[in-house]
PDB file of C-alpha atoms in Angstrom:
ATOM      1  CA  MET A 470      69.870 -34.793 107.065  1.00 64.00           C
ATOM      2  CA  ASN A 471      73.164 -36.250 105.835  1.00 80.00           C
ATOM      3  CA  HIS A 472      75.452 -34.648 103.265  1.00 83.00           C
ATOM      4  CA  VAL A 473      74.459 -36.984 100.433  1.00 82.00           C
ATOM      5  CA  ALA A 474      70.749 -36.278 100.870  1.00 86.00           C
ATOM      6  CA  PHE A 475      71.324 -32.521 101.129  1.00 88.00           C
ATOM      7  CA  LYS A 476      73.184 -32.523  97.815  1.00 90.00           C
ATOM      8  CA  GLY A 477      70.396 -34.550  96.227  1.00 90.00           C
ATOM      9  CA  TYR A 478      67.704 -32.108  97.336  1.00 90.00           C
ATOM     10  CA  ALA A 479      69.806 -29.128  96.239  1.00 91.00           C
ATOM     11  CA  TYR A 480      70.259 -30.635  92.782  1.00 92.00           C
ATOM     12  CA  GLY A 481      66.550 -31.467  92.598  1.00 90.00           C
ATOM     13  CA  ALA A 482      65.557 -27.905  93.461  1.00 90.00           C
ATOM     14  CA  LEU A 483      68.011 -26.517  90.909  1.00 92.00           C
ATOM     15  CA  ALA A 484      66.683 -28.867  88.211  1.00 91.00           C
ATOM     16  CA  ALA A 485      63.080 -27.834  88.856  1.00 88.00           C
ATOM     17  CA  ALA A 486      63.751 -24.106  89.034  1.00 89.00           C
ATOM     18  CA  SER A 487      65.875 -24.051  85.883  1.00 91.00           C
ATOM     19  CA  TYR A 488      63.350 -26.133  83.933  1.00 86.00           C
ATOM     20  CA  GLY A 489      60.669 -23.620  84.892  1.00 86.00           C
ATOM     21  CA  VAL A 490      62.225 -20.890  82.725  1.00 89.00           C
ATOM     22  CA  ASN A 491      61.244 -22.624  79.457  1.00 86.00           C
ATOM     23  CA  PRO A 492      58.466 -20.123  78.628  1.00 85.00           C
ATOM     24  CA  LEU A 493      60.689 -17.148  79.480  1.00 87.00           C
ATOM     25  CA  PHE A 494      62.988 -17.840  76.538  1.00 90.00           C
ATOM     26  CA  GLY A 495      60.767 -20.020  74.330  1.00 87.00           C
ATOM     27  CA  LEU A 496      57.674 -17.841  73.942  1.00 83.00           C
ATOM     28  CA  PRO A 497      59.508 -14.855  72.403  1.00 86.00           C
ATOM     29  CA  LEU A 498      60.731 -17.157  69.643  1.00 89.00           C
ATOM     30  CA  TYR A 499      57.094 -18.043  68.896  1.00 85.00           C
ATOM     31  CA  SER A 500      55.522 -14.606  69.076  1.00 75.00           C
ATOM     32  CA  ARG A 501      58.358 -12.438  67.804  1.00 76.00           C
ATOM     33  CA  GLU A 502      60.109 -14.772  65.373  1.00 76.00           C
ATOM     34  CA  GLY A 503      57.329 -17.127  64.283  1.00 82.00           C
ATOM     35  CA  MET A 504      59.373 -20.269  64.901  1.00 91.00           C
ATOM     36  CA  THR A 505      57.706 -23.663  65.334  1.00 93.00           C
ATOM     37  CA  PRO A 506      58.184 -25.855  68.443  1.00 94.00           C
ATOM     38  CA  ASP A 507      60.298 -28.277  66.393  1.00 95.00           C
ATOM     39  CA  ALA A 508      62.618 -25.484  65.236  1.00 95.00           C
ATOM     40  CA  VAL A 509      62.968 -24.015  68.730  1.00 94.00           C
ATOM     41  CA  LEU A 510      63.761 -27.421  70.204  1.00 95.00           C
ATOM     42  CA  PHE A 511      66.171 -28.260  67.385  1.00 96.00           C
ATOM     43  CA  TYR A 512      68.306 -25.262  68.297  1.00 95.00           C
ATOM     44  CA  ARG A 513      67.812 -25.846  72.027  1.00 95.00           C
ATOM     45  CA  TYR A 514      69.055 -29.425  71.853  1.00 95.00           C
ATOM     46  CA  GLY A 515      71.799 -28.725  69.308  1.00 96.00           C
ATOM     47  CA  LEU A 516      73.365 -25.880  71.256  1.00 96.00           C
ATOM     48  CA  ALA A 517      73.007 -27.805  74.520  1.00 94.00           C
ATOM     49  CA  LEU A 518      74.963 -30.671  72.983  1.00 95.00           C
ATOM     50  CA  LEU A 519      77.822 -28.324  72.096  1.00 95.00           C
ATOM     51  CA  MET A 520      77.838 -26.963  75.653  1.00 94.00           C
ATOM     52  CA  LEU A 521      77.878 -30.444  77.159  1.00 92.00           C
ATOM     53  CA  MET A 522      80.626 -31.528  74.787  1.00 94.00           C
ATOM     54  CA  ALA A 523      82.781 -28.667  76.052  1.00 93.00           C
ATOM     55  CA  VAL A 524      82.037 -29.574  79.680  1.00 89.00           C
ATOM     56  CA  MET A 525      82.939 -33.222  79.081  1.00 93.00           C
ATOM     57  CA  LYS A 526      86.197 -32.208  77.412  1.00 94.00           C
ATOM     58  CA  LEU A 527      87.129 -29.902  80.286  1.00 91.00           C
ATOM     59  CA  LYS A 528      86.307 -32.553  82.901  1.00 88.00           C
ATOM     60  CA  GLY A 529      87.977 -35.339  80.964  1.00 93.00           C
ATOM     61  CA  VAL A 530      84.767 -37.384  80.777  1.00 92.00           C
ATOM     62  CA  SER A 531      84.979 -40.114  78.149  1.00 93.00           C
ATOM     63  CA  PHE A 532      82.411 -40.159  75.348  1.00 94.00           C
ATOM     64  CA  GLY A 533      82.646 -43.939  75.119  1.00 93.00           C
ATOM     65  CA  ILE A 534      79.604 -46.107  75.849  1.00 92.00           C
ATOM     66  CA  HIS A 535      78.928 -49.847  75.659  1.00 91.00           C
ATOM     67  CA  LEU A 536      76.986 -51.201  72.714  1.00 90.00           C
ATOM     68  CA  ARG A 537      74.317 -52.517  75.088  1.00 91.00           C
ATOM     69  CA  GLN A 538      73.711 -48.947  76.322  1.00 92.00           C
ATOM     70  CA  VAL A 539      72.886 -47.513  72.906  1.00 93.00           C
ATOM     71  CA  LEU A 540      69.277 -48.675  72.755  1.00 93.00           C
ATOM     72  CA  PRO A 541      68.380 -47.607  76.339  1.00 92.00           C
ATOM     73  CA  LEU A 542      70.006 -44.218  75.770  1.00 94.00           C
ATOM     74  CA  ALA A 543      68.074 -43.829  72.531  1.00 95.00           C
ATOM     75  CA  GLY A 544      64.883 -44.606  74.417  1.00 94.00           C
ATOM     76  CA  LEU A 545      65.668 -41.984  77.053  1.00 93.00           C
ATOM     77  CA  GLY A 546      66.436 -39.443  74.354  1.00 94.00           C
ATOM     78  CA  VAL A 547      63.141 -40.020  72.569  1.00 95.00           C
ATOM     79  CA  LEU A 548      61.225 -39.818  75.864  1.00 95.00           C
ATOM     80  CA  PHE A 549      62.736 -36.492  76.831  1.00 90.00           C
ATOM     81  CA  ALA A 550      62.405 -35.054  73.323  1.00 95.00           C
ATOM     82  CA  LEU A 551      58.764 -36.142  73.182  1.00 96.00           C
ATOM     83  CA  SER A 552      58.123 -34.526  76.559  1.00 94.00           C
ATOM     84  CA  SER A 553      59.693 -31.265  75.368  1.00 93.00           C
ATOM     85  CA  LEU A 554      57.819 -31.299  72.063  1.00 96.00           C
ATOM     86  CA  LEU A 555      54.411 -31.896  73.630  1.00 96.00           C
ATOM     87  CA  LEU A 556      54.961 -29.183  76.251  1.00 92.00           C
ATOM     88  CA  PHE A 557      56.190 -26.599  73.759  1.00 92.00           C
ATOM     89  CA  ASP A 558      53.370 -27.444  71.351  1.00 94.00           C
ATOM     90  CA  SER A 559      50.820 -27.019  74.162  1.00 92.00           C
ATOM     91  CA  TYR A 560      51.850 -23.344  74.377  1.00 88.00           C
ATOM     92  CA  ASN A 561      49.931 -22.881  71.123  1.00 88.00           C
ATOM     93  CA  TYR A 562      46.702 -24.043  72.797  1.00 88.00           C
ATOM     94  CA  MET A 563      46.892 -22.479  76.278  1.00 81.00           C
ATOM     95  CA  ASP A 564      48.835 -19.990  78.350  1.00 77.00           C
ATOM     96  CA  ALA A 565      52.351 -21.178  79.113  1.00 77.00           C
ATOM     97  CA  GLY A 566      51.795 -20.597  82.826  1.00 73.00           C
ATOM     98  CA  ILE A 567      48.769 -22.885  82.832  1.00 77.00           C
ATOM     99  CA  ALA A 568      50.661 -25.519  80.852  1.00 82.00           C
ATOM    100  CA  SER A 569      53.562 -25.374  83.314  1.00 79.00           C
ATOM    101  CA  THR A 570      51.086 -25.744  86.167  1.00 76.00           C
ATOM    102  CA  LEU A 571      49.385 -28.766  84.646  1.00 79.00           C
ATOM    103  CA  LEU A 572      52.768 -30.336  83.928  1.00 83.00           C
ATOM    104  CA  PHE A 573      53.226 -30.825  87.673  1.00 78.00           C
ATOM    105  CA  ILE A 574      51.083 -33.971  87.503  1.00 79.00           C
ATOM    106  CA  TYR A 575      54.299 -35.876  86.746  1.00 80.00           C
ATOM    107  CA  PRO A 576      55.263 -36.468  90.425  1.00 76.00           C
ATOM    108  CA  VAL A 577      52.005 -38.367  90.870  1.00 78.00           C
ATOM    109  CA  LEU A 578      52.714 -40.361  87.717  1.00 83.00           C
ATOM    110  CA  VAL A 579      56.204 -41.177  89.021  1.00 83.00           C
ATOM    111  CA  ALA A 580      54.777 -42.370  92.343  1.00 78.00           C
ATOM    112  CA  VAL A 581      52.159 -44.487  90.535  1.00 82.00           C
ATOM    113  CA  ILE A 582      54.741 -46.041  88.202  1.00 88.00           C
ATOM    114  CA  MET A 583      57.068 -46.824  91.115  1.00 84.00           C
ATOM    115  CA  ALA A 584      54.236 -48.339  93.158  1.00 81.00           C
ATOM    116  CA  VAL A 585      52.724 -50.400  90.314  1.00 84.00           C
ATOM    117  CA  CYS A 586      55.870 -51.509  88.477  1.00 87.00           C
ATOM    118  CA  PHE A 587      58.389 -51.696  91.325  1.00 84.00           C
ATOM    119  CA  LYS A 588      56.108 -52.298  94.343  1.00 79.00           C
ATOM    120  CA  GLU A 589      57.591 -49.250  96.053  1.00 75.00           C
ATOM    121  CA  HIS A 590      55.875 -48.088  99.231  1.00 77.00           C
ATOM    122  CA  VAL A 591      54.315 -44.627  99.089  1.00 74.00           C
ATOM    123  CA  SER A 592      54.312 -43.242 102.623  1.00 79.00           C
ATOM    124  CA  VAL A 593      51.409 -41.297 104.069  1.00 83.00           C
ATOM    125  CA  LEU A 594      53.615 -38.221 104.351  1.00 81.00           C
ATOM    126  CA  THR A 595      54.562 -38.455 100.677  1.00 78.00           C
ATOM    127  CA  ALA A 596      50.893 -38.717  99.682  1.00 82.00           C
ATOM    128  CA  VAL A 597      49.947 -35.774 101.911  1.00 85.00           C
ATOM    129  CA  SER A 598      52.810 -33.696 100.524  1.00 81.00           C
ATOM    130  CA  ILE A 599      51.739 -34.389  96.956  1.00 81.00           C
ATOM    131  CA  ALA A 600      48.152 -33.451  97.807  1.00 85.00           C
ATOM    132  CA  MET A 601      49.315 -30.262  99.513  1.00 85.00           C
ATOM    133  CA  ALA A 602      51.472 -29.350  96.525  1.00 81.00           C
ATOM    134  CA  PHE A 603      48.531 -29.925  94.181  1.00 82.00           C
ATOM    135  CA  LEU A 604      46.362 -27.688  96.336  1.00 87.00           C
ATOM    136  CA  GLY A 605      49.018 -25.012  96.100  1.00 82.00           C
ATOM    137  CA  ILE A 606      49.230 -25.446  92.334  1.00 78.00           C
ATOM    138  CA  SER A 607      45.446 -25.109  92.029  1.00 76.00           C
ATOM    139  CA  LEU A 608      45.633 -21.788  93.868  1.00 78.00           C
ATOM    140  CA  LEU A 609      48.387 -20.633  91.526  1.00 70.00           C
ATOM    141  CA  TYR A 610      46.214 -21.452  88.527  1.00 67.00           C
ATOM    142  CA  ARG A 611      44.663 -18.314  87.111  1.00 58.00           C
ATOM    143  CA  GLY A 612      41.910 -19.096  84.648  1.00 55.00           C
ATOM    144  CA  LYS A 613      40.256 -16.317  82.631  1.00 53.00           C
ATOM    145  CA  GLY A 614      36.644 -16.062  83.779  1.00 54.00           C
ATOM    146  CA  GLY A 615      36.278 -19.809  84.120  1.00 52.00           C
ATOM    147  CA  GLN A 616      37.154 -20.355  80.465  1.00 56.00           C
ATOM    148  CA  THR A 617      37.383 -24.056  79.550  1.00 62.00           C
ATOM    149  CA  LEU A 618      40.885 -25.220  78.757  1.00 69.00           C
ATOM    150  CA  SER A 619      41.696 -26.671  75.361  1.00 82.00           C
ATOM    151  CA  LEU A 620      41.272 -30.454  75.437  1.00 85.00           C
ATOM    152  CA  THR A 621      44.079 -30.780  72.895  1.00 91.00           C
ATOM    153  CA  GLY A 622      46.382 -28.662  75.025  1.00 89.00           C
ATOM    154  CA  VAL A 623      45.543 -30.601  78.182  1.00 86.00           C
ATOM    155  CA  ALA A 624      46.177 -33.918  76.408  1.00 91.00           C
ATOM    156  CA  MET A 625      49.555 -32.631  75.199  1.00 95.00           C
ATOM    157  CA  VAL A 626      50.612 -31.551  78.687  1.00 90.00           C
ATOM    158  CA  PHE A 627      49.495 -34.900  80.150  1.00 90.00           C
ATOM    159  CA  GLY A 628      51.514 -36.729  77.484  1.00 95.00           C
ATOM    160  CA  SER A 629      54.504 -34.515  78.276  1.00 95.00           C
ATOM    161  CA  SER A 630      54.149 -35.303  81.997  1.00 90.00           C
ATOM    162  CA  LEU A 631      53.900 -39.039  81.357  1.00 94.00           C
ATOM    163  CA  ALA A 632      56.985 -39.082  79.110  1.00 95.00           C
ATOM    164  CA  TYR A 633      58.918 -37.060  81.696  1.00 88.00           C
ATOM    165  CA  ALA A 634      57.837 -39.395  84.517  1.00 89.00           C
ATOM    166  CA  ILE A 635      58.921 -42.490  82.584  1.00 93.00           C
ATOM    167  CA  TYR A 636      62.258 -40.810  81.830  1.00 90.00           C
ATOM    168  CA  MET A 637      62.906 -40.167  85.528  1.00 84.00           C
ATOM    169  CA  VAL A 638      61.990 -43.707  86.572  1.00 88.00           C
ATOM    170  CA  ALA A 639      64.065 -45.222  83.762  1.00 88.00           C
ATOM    171  CA  VAL A 640      67.159 -43.283  84.845  1.00 84.00           C
ATOM    172  CA  ASN A 641      66.784 -44.500  88.425  1.00 79.00           C
ATOM    173  CA  HIS A 642      66.010 -48.131  87.598  1.00 81.00           C
ATOM    174  CA  SER A 643      68.555 -48.984  84.946  1.00 82.00           C
ATOM    175  CA  SER A 644      72.308 -49.307  84.686  1.00 80.00           C
ATOM    176  CA  LEU A 645      72.324 -45.920  82.960  1.00 83.00           C
ATOM    177  CA  GLY A 646      71.944 -44.318  86.381  1.00 73.00           C
ATOM    178  CA  GLN A 647      75.571 -45.233  87.015  1.00 80.00           C
ATOM    179  CA  LEU A 648      76.800 -43.106  84.120  1.00 86.00           C
ATOM    180  CA  PRO A 649      78.204 -39.660  84.912  1.00 87.00           C
ATOM    181  CA  ALA A 650      75.303 -37.212  84.831  1.00 82.00           C
ATOM    182  CA  VAL A 651      76.872 -35.100  82.096  1.00 87.00           C
ATOM    183  CA  LYS A 652      77.417 -38.149  79.855  1.00 92.00           C
ATOM    184  CA  LEU A 653      73.871 -39.417  80.438  1.00 89.00           C
ATOM    185  CA  THR A 654      72.499 -35.989  79.560  1.00 87.00           C
ATOM    186  CA  PHE A 655      74.701 -35.679  76.476  1.00 93.00           C
ATOM    187  CA  TYR A 656      73.474 -38.922  74.924  1.00 94.00           C
ATOM    188  CA  SER A 657      69.860 -38.300  75.920  1.00 92.00           C
ATOM    189  CA  LEU A 658      69.985 -34.995  74.042  1.00 93.00           C
ATOM    190  CA  LEU A 659      71.897 -36.483  71.122  1.00 95.00           C
ATOM    191  CA  PHE A 660      69.274 -39.142  70.469  1.00 96.00           C
ATOM    192  CA  GLY A 661      66.487 -36.687  71.252  1.00 96.00           C
ATOM    193  CA  LEU A 662      67.831 -34.267  68.658  1.00 96.00           C
ATOM    194  CA  LEU A 663      67.333 -36.916  65.984  1.00 95.00           C
ATOM    195  CA  LEU A 664      63.564 -36.693  66.509  1.00 94.00           C
ATOM    196  CA  PHE A 665      63.559 -33.002  65.574  1.00 96.00           C
ATOM    197  CA  VAL A 666      65.933 -33.571  62.654  1.00 95.00           C
ATOM    198  CA  VAL A 667      63.483 -36.082  61.187  1.00 94.00           C
ATOM    199  CA  ARG A 668      60.460 -33.843  61.835  1.00 95.00           C
ATOM    200  CA  LEU A 669      62.231 -30.911  60.138  1.00 95.00           C
ATOM    201  CA  ASP A 670      62.682 -32.870  56.886  1.00 94.00           C
ATOM    202  CA  PHE A 671      66.151 -34.025  57.928  1.00 92.00           C
ATOM    203  CA  GLY A 672      67.291 -30.438  58.450  1.00 85.00           C
ATOM    204  CA  ALA A 673      65.882 -28.994  55.229  1.00 89.00           C
ATOM    205  CA  SER A 674      63.162 -27.045  57.078  1.00 91.00           C
ATOM    206  CA  VAL A 675      65.346 -25.593  59.838  1.00 90.00           C
ATOM    207  CA  PRO A 676      64.871 -21.783  59.880  1.00 90.00           C
ATOM    208  CA  LEU A 677      67.942 -19.577  60.142  1.00 87.00           C
ATOM    209  CA  ILE A 678      68.610 -17.462  63.216  1.00 87.00           C
ATOM    210  CA  ARG A 679      68.747 -13.915  61.894  1.00 82.00           C
ATOM    211  CA  HIS A 680      69.822 -11.652  64.766  1.00 87.00           C
ATOM    212  CA  GLN A 681      71.469 -11.537  68.181  1.00 90.00           C
ATOM    213  CA  LEU A 682      68.259 -11.496  70.229  1.00 89.00           C
ATOM    214  CA  MET A 683      67.217 -14.833  68.737  1.00 90.00           C
ATOM    215  CA  TRP A 684      70.641 -16.263  69.521  1.00 93.00           C
ATOM    216  CA  ALA A 685      70.326 -15.048  73.108  1.00 94.00           C
ATOM    217  CA  ASP A 686      66.963 -16.791  73.523  1.00 93.00           C
ATOM    218  CA  VAL A 687      68.047 -20.125  72.053  1.00 94.00           C
ATOM    219  CA  CYS A 688      71.348 -20.100  73.978  1.00 95.00           C
ATOM    220  CA  CYS A 689      69.498 -19.490  77.249  1.00 95.00           C
ATOM    221  CA  LEU A 690      67.050 -22.284  76.365  1.00 93.00           C
ATOM    222  CA  ALA A 691      69.976 -24.601  75.703  1.00 93.00           C
ATOM    223  CA  PHE A 692      71.766 -23.730  78.934  1.00 94.00           C
ATOM    224  CA  PHE A 693      69.229 -23.224  81.736  1.00 93.00           C
ATOM    225  CA  PRO A 694      66.235 -25.577  81.176  1.00 89.00           C
ATOM    226  CA  THR A 695      68.334 -28.104  79.253  1.00 88.00           C
ATOM    227  CA  VAL A 696      71.973 -28.454  80.341  1.00 88.00           C
ATOM    228  CA  VAL A 697      71.574 -27.197  83.912  1.00 91.00           C
ATOM    229  CA  SER A 698      68.190 -28.848  84.495  1.00 89.00           C
ATOM    230  CA  LEU A 699      69.017 -32.252  83.011  1.00 82.00           C
ATOM    231  CA  VAL A 700      72.439 -32.594  84.630  1.00 85.00           C
ATOM    232  CA  ALA A 701      71.049 -31.489  88.003  1.00 90.00           C
ATOM    233  CA  MET A 702      68.078 -33.838  87.668  1.00 86.00           C
ATOM    234  CA  ALA A 703      70.297 -36.817  86.834  1.00 83.00           C
ATOM    235  CA  LYS A 704      72.461 -36.089  89.884  1.00 87.00           C
ATOM    236  CA  ALA A 705      69.394 -35.657  92.115  1.00 89.00           C
ATOM    237  CA  ILE A 706      67.982 -39.009  90.994  1.00 85.00           C
ATOM    238  CA  GLN A 707      71.314 -40.689  91.714  1.00 83.00           C
ATOM    239  CA  TYR A 708      71.390 -39.233  95.239  1.00 88.00           C
ATOM    240  CA  ILE A 709      67.754 -39.426  96.408  1.00 87.00           C
ATOM    241  CA  GLY A 710      65.757 -41.364  93.787  1.00 84.00           C
ATOM    242  CA  SER A 711      62.933 -40.609  91.352  1.00 77.00           C
ATOM    243  CA  THR A 712      60.027 -39.874  93.691  1.00 75.00           C
ATOM    244  CA  PRO A 713      61.569 -37.128  95.861  1.00 83.00           C
ATOM    245  CA  THR A 714      63.197 -35.566  92.793  1.00 84.00           C
ATOM    246  CA  ALA A 715      59.807 -35.466  91.105  1.00 78.00           C
ATOM    247  CA  ILE A 716      58.141 -33.911  94.147  1.00 79.00           C
ATOM    248  CA  LEU A 717      60.759 -31.156  94.167  1.00 83.00           C
ATOM    249  CA  GLY A 718      59.409 -30.321  90.721  1.00 79.00           C
ATOM    250  CA  ALA A 719      56.796 -28.287  92.606  1.00 77.00           C
ATOM    251  CA  LEU A 720      59.326 -25.473  92.353  1.00 82.00           C
ATOM    252  CA  GLU A 721      58.785 -25.269  88.579  1.00 82.00           C
ATOM    253  CA  PRO A 722      55.452 -23.384  88.699  1.00 78.00           C
ATOM    254  CA  VAL A 723      56.830 -21.250  91.532  1.00 81.00           C
ATOM    255  CA  THR A 724      59.636 -20.235  89.175  1.00 84.00           C
ATOM    256  CA  ALA A 725      57.091 -19.409  86.482  1.00 77.00           C
ATOM    257  CA  LEU A 726      55.203 -17.269  88.994  1.00 76.00           C
ATOM    258  CA  PHE A 727      58.362 -15.411  89.975  1.00 80.00           C
ATOM    259  CA  PHE A 728      59.161 -14.446  86.398  1.00 80.00           C
ATOM    260  CA  GLY A 729      55.533 -13.584  85.758  1.00 75.00           C
ATOM    261  CA  VAL A 730      55.556 -11.035  88.596  1.00 78.00           C
ATOM    262  CA  VAL A 731      59.095  -9.693  88.159  1.00 80.00           C
ATOM    263  CA  VAL A 732      59.440  -9.735  84.362  1.00 76.00           C
ATOM    264  CA  PHE A 733      55.884  -9.432  83.076  1.00 67.00           C
ATOM    265  CA  GLY A 734      54.360  -7.352  85.878  1.00 72.00           C
ATOM    266  CA  GLU A 735      51.646  -9.812  86.906  1.00 66.00           C
ATOM    267  CA  VAL A 736      49.717  -9.055  90.111  1.00 70.00           C
ATOM    268  CA  LEU A 737      50.683 -10.945  93.272  1.00 74.00           C
ATOM    269  CA  THR A 738      47.451 -11.686  95.157  1.00 78.00           C
ATOM    270  CA  LEU A 739      46.852 -13.248  98.573  1.00 85.00           C
ATOM    271  CA  ARG A 740      45.574 -16.419  96.871  1.00 79.00           C
ATOM    272  CA  ILE A 741      48.810 -16.729  94.884  1.00 77.00           C
ATOM    273  CA  VAL A 742      50.929 -16.142  97.983  1.00 82.00           C
ATOM    274  CA  LEU A 743      48.994 -18.891  99.799  1.00 88.00           C
ATOM    275  CA  GLY A 744      49.578 -21.237  96.871  1.00 81.00           C
ATOM    276  CA  VAL A 745      53.322 -20.588  96.958  1.00 80.00           C
ATOM    277  CA  LEU A 746      53.435 -21.222 100.713  1.00 85.00           C
ATOM    278  CA  LEU A 747      51.592 -24.529 100.324  1.00 86.00           C
ATOM    279  CA  VAL A 748      53.983 -25.684  97.600  1.00 80.00           C
ATOM    280  CA  LEU A 749      57.069 -24.706  99.586  1.00 78.00           C
ATOM    281  CA  THR A 750      55.652 -26.349 102.720  1.00 84.00           C
ATOM    282  CA  ALA A 751      55.075 -29.584 100.820  1.00 80.00           C
ATOM    283  CA  VAL A 752      58.668 -29.556  99.559  1.00 74.00           C
ATOM    284  CA  THR A 753      59.988 -28.768 103.038  1.00 72.00           C
ATOM    285  CA  LEU A 754      58.033 -31.686 104.551  1.00 76.00           C
ATOM    286  CA  ILE A 755      59.569 -34.086 102.051  1.00 68.00           C
ATOM    287  CA  ILE A 756      63.066 -32.853 102.876  1.00 63.00           C
ATOM    288  CA  ALA A 757      62.532 -32.850 106.661  1.00 62.00           C
ATOM    289  CA  ALA A 758      61.059 -36.359 106.600  1.00 60.00           C
ATOM    290  CA  HIS A 759      64.141 -37.896 104.995  1.00 50.00           C
ATOM    291  CA  PRO A 760      65.358 -39.816 108.084  1.00 45.00           C
ATOM    292  CA  LEU A 761      61.858 -41.250 108.639  1.00 40.00           C
ATOM    293  CA  THR A 762      61.249 -42.834 105.259  1.00 43.00           C
ATOM    294  CA  ASP A 763      62.526 -46.164 103.988  1.00 41.00           C
ATOM    295  CA  LEU A 764      62.320 -44.896 100.422  1.00 39.00           C
ATOM    296  CA  PHE A 765      65.020 -42.284 100.910  1.00 37.00           C
ATOM    297  CA  SER A 766      67.352 -44.431 102.985  1.00 39.00           C
ATOM    298  CA  ARG A 767      67.200 -47.311 100.503  1.00 40.00           C
ATOM    299  CA  THR A 768      68.009 -44.967  97.633  1.00 37.00           C
ATOM    300  CA  VAL A 769      70.968 -43.338  99.383  1.00 35.00           C
ATOM    301  CA  VAL A 770      72.437 -46.688 100.494  1.00 36.00           C
ATOM    302  CA  GLY A 771      72.062 -48.027  96.965  1.00 39.00           C
ATOM    303  CA  TRP A 772      73.819 -44.991  95.512  1.00 35.00           C
ATOM    304  CA  ARG A 773      76.706 -45.313  97.987  1.00 34.00           C
ATOM    305  CA  LYS A 774      77.227 -48.926  96.974  1.00 36.00           C
ATOM    306  CA  ARG A 775      77.309 -47.954  93.298  1.00 36.00           C
ATOM    307  CA  ALA A 776      79.748 -45.159  94.057  1.00 34.00           C
TER     308      ALA A 776
END
């Protein structure tokens, strides 16, 4: 595997793992503080923007964009904000771990969009890896006595997955993919924040953060699953493309499992261990198969030309 591909896979894994900590910092704001998804995401996006602004200043990245980029960036921002809102709202209808598990349908949606809209070839190995990852995810799923999941919650997670998949494809197949990752993320969050401002009565319904523990939660939400995840994802897409980056998202539910066992004391069973191994094997196959697939080589060559 060449250096460019290795960096792309590393960024993809980082993006997935950091995005998987959403429930760790978001749920306490629901249960302990009684905040709504819109309020939580308002603070998450707002603080993330301040962090990214500081990073851009330190790195000397210009804030300037072309007028023709405003509308596409606004579209990306709305897509990502909608994905966040639907996922966070689904936590009110089902366990966050189940929601995070169901969210993993987005790699399949990415592959379908790329195949249907861009006539991109889906290799047999990619299809097998996706199937293997789904099998692993199904083993990680822990339903309560066969209880039926909320149809509303499932629909919200599917909508979140679809919005996220479109976001990833749009970044890879537009001129916006040539923007520095930090700038692309900054404007995506800026336009996404506007959605929550409108939904919170143009700021009139934003609840105040009353103590340090709340600040800690919202700051961690802004940094790990937002700044770190989005910047890493944008870089991964630039290096290796949308489909492999999406498949690396299999690490998200693994991250949720890790925190469930370590932080919340959940039991680690043989079935769960097998699920983790299947997911990691699927990711490893995708990485190891890089030299054998036209998809990866075309993406890397295209990125080098843009660079």
